[in-house]
Short mmCIF file of C-alpha atoms in Angstrom, two decimals:
data_model
loop_
_atom_site.label_atom_id
_atom_site.label_comp_id
_atom_site.label_asym_id
_atom_site.label_seq_id
_atom_site.Cartn_x
_atom_site.Cartn_y
_atom_site.Cartn_z
CA MET A 1 6.02 -9.88 14.90
CA VAL A 2 7.11 -10.44 11.32
CA ARG A 3 6.35 -6.82 10.46
CA PHE A 4 8.81 -5.61 13.13
CA LEU A 5 11.51 -7.82 11.65
CA VAL A 6 10.78 -6.67 8.08
CA VAL A 7 10.86 -2.99 9.06
CA GLY A 8 13.98 -3.46 11.20
CA ILE A 9 15.91 -5.15 8.39
CA LEU A 10 14.74 -2.55 5.87
CA LEU A 11 15.78 0.35 8.11
CA LEU A 12 19.11 -1.22 9.04
CA CYS A 13 20.08 -1.93 5.41
CA SER A 14 18.87 1.52 4.34
CA SER A 15 20.85 3.14 7.19
CA ILE A 16 24.06 1.52 6.04
CA GLN A 17 23.41 2.58 2.46
CA ASP A 18 22.51 6.15 3.49
CA VAL A 19 25.69 6.56 5.53
CA LYS A 20 27.89 5.15 2.75
CA THR A 21 26.34 6.80 -0.31
CA ARG A 22 23.99 9.51 1.03
CA LYS A 23 21.31 8.04 -1.25
CA LEU A 24 18.74 5.28 -1.04
CA SER A 25 18.35 2.94 -3.98
CA ASN A 26 14.97 2.81 -5.68
CA ARG A 27 15.34 -0.96 -5.92
CA GLY A 28 15.66 -1.32 -2.15
CA LEU A 29 12.65 0.93 -1.54
CA ILE A 30 10.56 -0.99 -4.08
CA VAL A 31 11.51 -4.35 -2.57
CA GLY A 32 10.72 -3.04 0.91
CA GLY A 33 7.40 -1.61 -0.27
CA ILE A 34 6.42 -4.88 -1.94
CA ALA A 35 7.36 -6.83 1.20
CA VAL A 36 5.14 -4.57 3.31
CA VAL A 37 2.22 -4.86 0.86
CA ILE A 38 2.53 -8.67 0.89
CA LEU A 39 2.72 -8.60 4.68
CA LEU A 40 -0.40 -6.42 4.99
CA LEU A 41 -2.34 -8.53 2.49
CA THR A 42 -1.33 -11.74 4.23
CA GLU A 43 -2.39 -10.44 7.64
CA TRP A 44 -5.66 -9.14 6.23
CA LEU A 45 -6.51 -12.35 4.37
CA CYS A 46 -5.56 -14.56 7.30
CA SER A 47 -7.75 -12.52 9.63
CA GLY A 48 -10.58 -12.99 7.13
CA TRP A 49 -10.21 -16.75 6.99
CA ILE A 50 -10.11 -16.96 10.75
CA ALA A 51 -12.91 -14.52 11.52
CA GLY A 52 -15.01 -14.94 8.38
CA VAL A 53 -14.94 -13.10 5.09
CA SER A 54 -17.46 -10.44 6.08
CA SER A 55 -15.37 -9.32 9.05
CA ALA A 56 -12.24 -9.24 6.88
CA ILE A 57 -13.94 -6.77 4.55
CA ARG A 58 -14.78 -4.58 7.54
CA SER A 59 -11.28 -4.92 8.98
CA VAL A 60 -9.31 -3.48 6.07
CA PRO A 61 -6.08 -2.42 7.77
CA TRP A 62 -6.95 1.29 7.68
CA GLU A 63 -4.93 1.97 10.82
CA ARG A 64 -1.85 0.51 9.16
CA LEU A 65 -2.43 2.33 5.90
CA MET A 66 -2.88 5.59 7.81
CA GLY A 67 0.59 4.95 9.24
CA ALA A 68 1.96 6.14 5.89
CA LEU A 69 0.70 9.68 6.59
CA PRO A 70 3.81 10.88 8.47
CA GLY A 71 5.89 9.80 5.48
CA LEU A 72 3.54 11.60 3.11
CA GLY A 73 3.98 14.70 5.27
CA LEU A 74 7.76 14.38 4.89
CA LEU A 75 7.30 13.99 1.14
CA VAL A 76 5.29 17.22 0.93
CA LEU A 77 7.99 18.97 3.00
CA SER A 78 10.65 17.56 0.69
CA TYR A 79 9.02 19.10 -2.34
CA GLY A 80 8.31 22.35 -0.48
CA MET A 81 11.87 22.67 0.77
CA ARG A 82 13.39 21.80 -2.62
CA GLY A 83 15.08 18.59 -1.57
CA GLN A 84 16.46 19.62 1.83
CA ILE A 85 14.67 16.51 3.11
CA GLY A 86 15.45 13.53 0.93
CA ARG A 87 12.57 11.96 -0.95
CA GLY A 88 14.02 8.51 -0.26
CA ASP A 89 13.75 9.26 3.47
CA ALA A 90 10.09 10.16 3.00
CA TYR A 91 9.34 7.05 0.93
CA LEU A 92 11.07 4.89 3.54
CA MET A 93 9.00 6.54 6.28
CA CYS A 94 5.81 5.81 4.27
CA ILE A 95 6.76 2.15 3.95
CA SER A 96 7.72 1.84 7.61
CA GLY A 97 4.63 3.68 8.81
CA ALA A 98 2.33 1.51 6.69
CA ALA A 99 3.88 -1.60 8.20
CA LEU A 100 3.76 -0.34 11.78
CA GLY A 101 0.53 1.67 11.90
CA VAL A 102 -0.28 5.23 12.90
CA LYS A 103 0.73 5.18 16.56
CA GLN A 104 4.08 3.48 16.13
CA GLY A 105 4.79 5.34 12.86
CA MET A 106 4.31 8.66 14.63
CA ALA A 107 6.49 7.50 17.52
CA LEU A 108 9.20 6.40 15.05
CA LEU A 109 9.19 9.81 13.34
CA PHE A 110 9.09 11.70 16.65
CA TYR A 111 12.08 9.82 18.05
CA ALA A 112 13.98 10.09 14.75
CA LEU A 113 13.51 13.87 14.67
CA LEU A 114 14.44 14.13 18.34
CA LEU A 115 17.62 12.11 17.79
CA ALA A 116 18.56 13.98 14.60
CA GLY A 117 17.99 17.35 16.24
CA SER A 118 19.91 16.44 19.40
CA ILE A 119 22.90 15.00 17.55
CA SER A 120 22.93 17.93 15.11
CA LEU A 121 22.87 20.41 17.97
CA VAL A 122 25.79 18.68 19.69
CA LEU A 123 27.76 18.59 16.41
CA LEU A 124 27.07 22.30 15.82
CA VAL A 125 28.13 23.26 19.36
CA LEU A 126 31.33 21.21 18.98
CA ARG A 127 31.88 22.83 15.57
CA LYS A 128 32.13 19.47 13.83
CA VAL A 129 29.58 20.55 11.22
CA LYS A 130 28.26 23.80 9.76
CA LYS A 131 24.60 24.73 9.78
CA ASP A 132 24.22 23.87 6.09
CA THR A 133 25.93 20.44 6.37
CA LYS A 134 23.71 17.60 5.20
CA ILE A 135 23.57 14.54 7.43
CA PRO A 136 22.01 11.16 6.60
CA PHE A 137 18.57 10.83 8.21
CA VAL A 138 17.88 7.10 7.87
CA PRO A 139 20.18 6.10 10.76
CA PHE A 140 18.03 8.34 12.95
CA LEU A 141 14.93 6.61 11.58
CA PHE A 142 16.49 3.30 12.62
CA GLY A 143 17.31 4.70 16.06
CA GLY A 144 13.77 6.06 16.34
CA TYR A 145 12.46 2.64 15.36
CA LEU A 146 14.47 0.98 18.13
CA LEU A 147 13.25 3.55 20.67
CA SER A 148 9.64 3.06 19.55
CA LEU A 149 10.05 -0.71 20.00
CA ILE A 150 11.38 -0.18 23.51
CA GLN A 151 8.42 2.09 24.24
CA GLN A 152 5.91 -0.42 22.89
CA PHE A 153 7.26 -3.53 24.58
CA ALA A 154 8.42 -2.00 27.86
#
């Protein structure tokens, strides 16, 4: 449960910063990344003490670490598209995915892209934005996170 709180606070704070400045601070990403690493290590070590050291070695949180893959995919796209996708968004997705795991990380990204695409389409149809207008993506990550939580706990 702590991981959901950590990711929620990180995404909420990053959303506010992204809307205000259109950038994510490296300091905030580093602090969030360190918090997730500490969280993963704590969960892993505690599971080892409870279940025995040999099972802890076998239960390295690979599923959680694989949750960073969607963010790594965004990072590759960011470099390939020359910054059209922000690198901070990709790093934040890596951190969130590592904390949540593959299944929920993929759900978070899916819902975020669905929300961003839907809102962008509405704004284009209403002529509130042009097709080359940049919009902050982290609020959609936060919305996708909330939708993925609803999906998981409903």
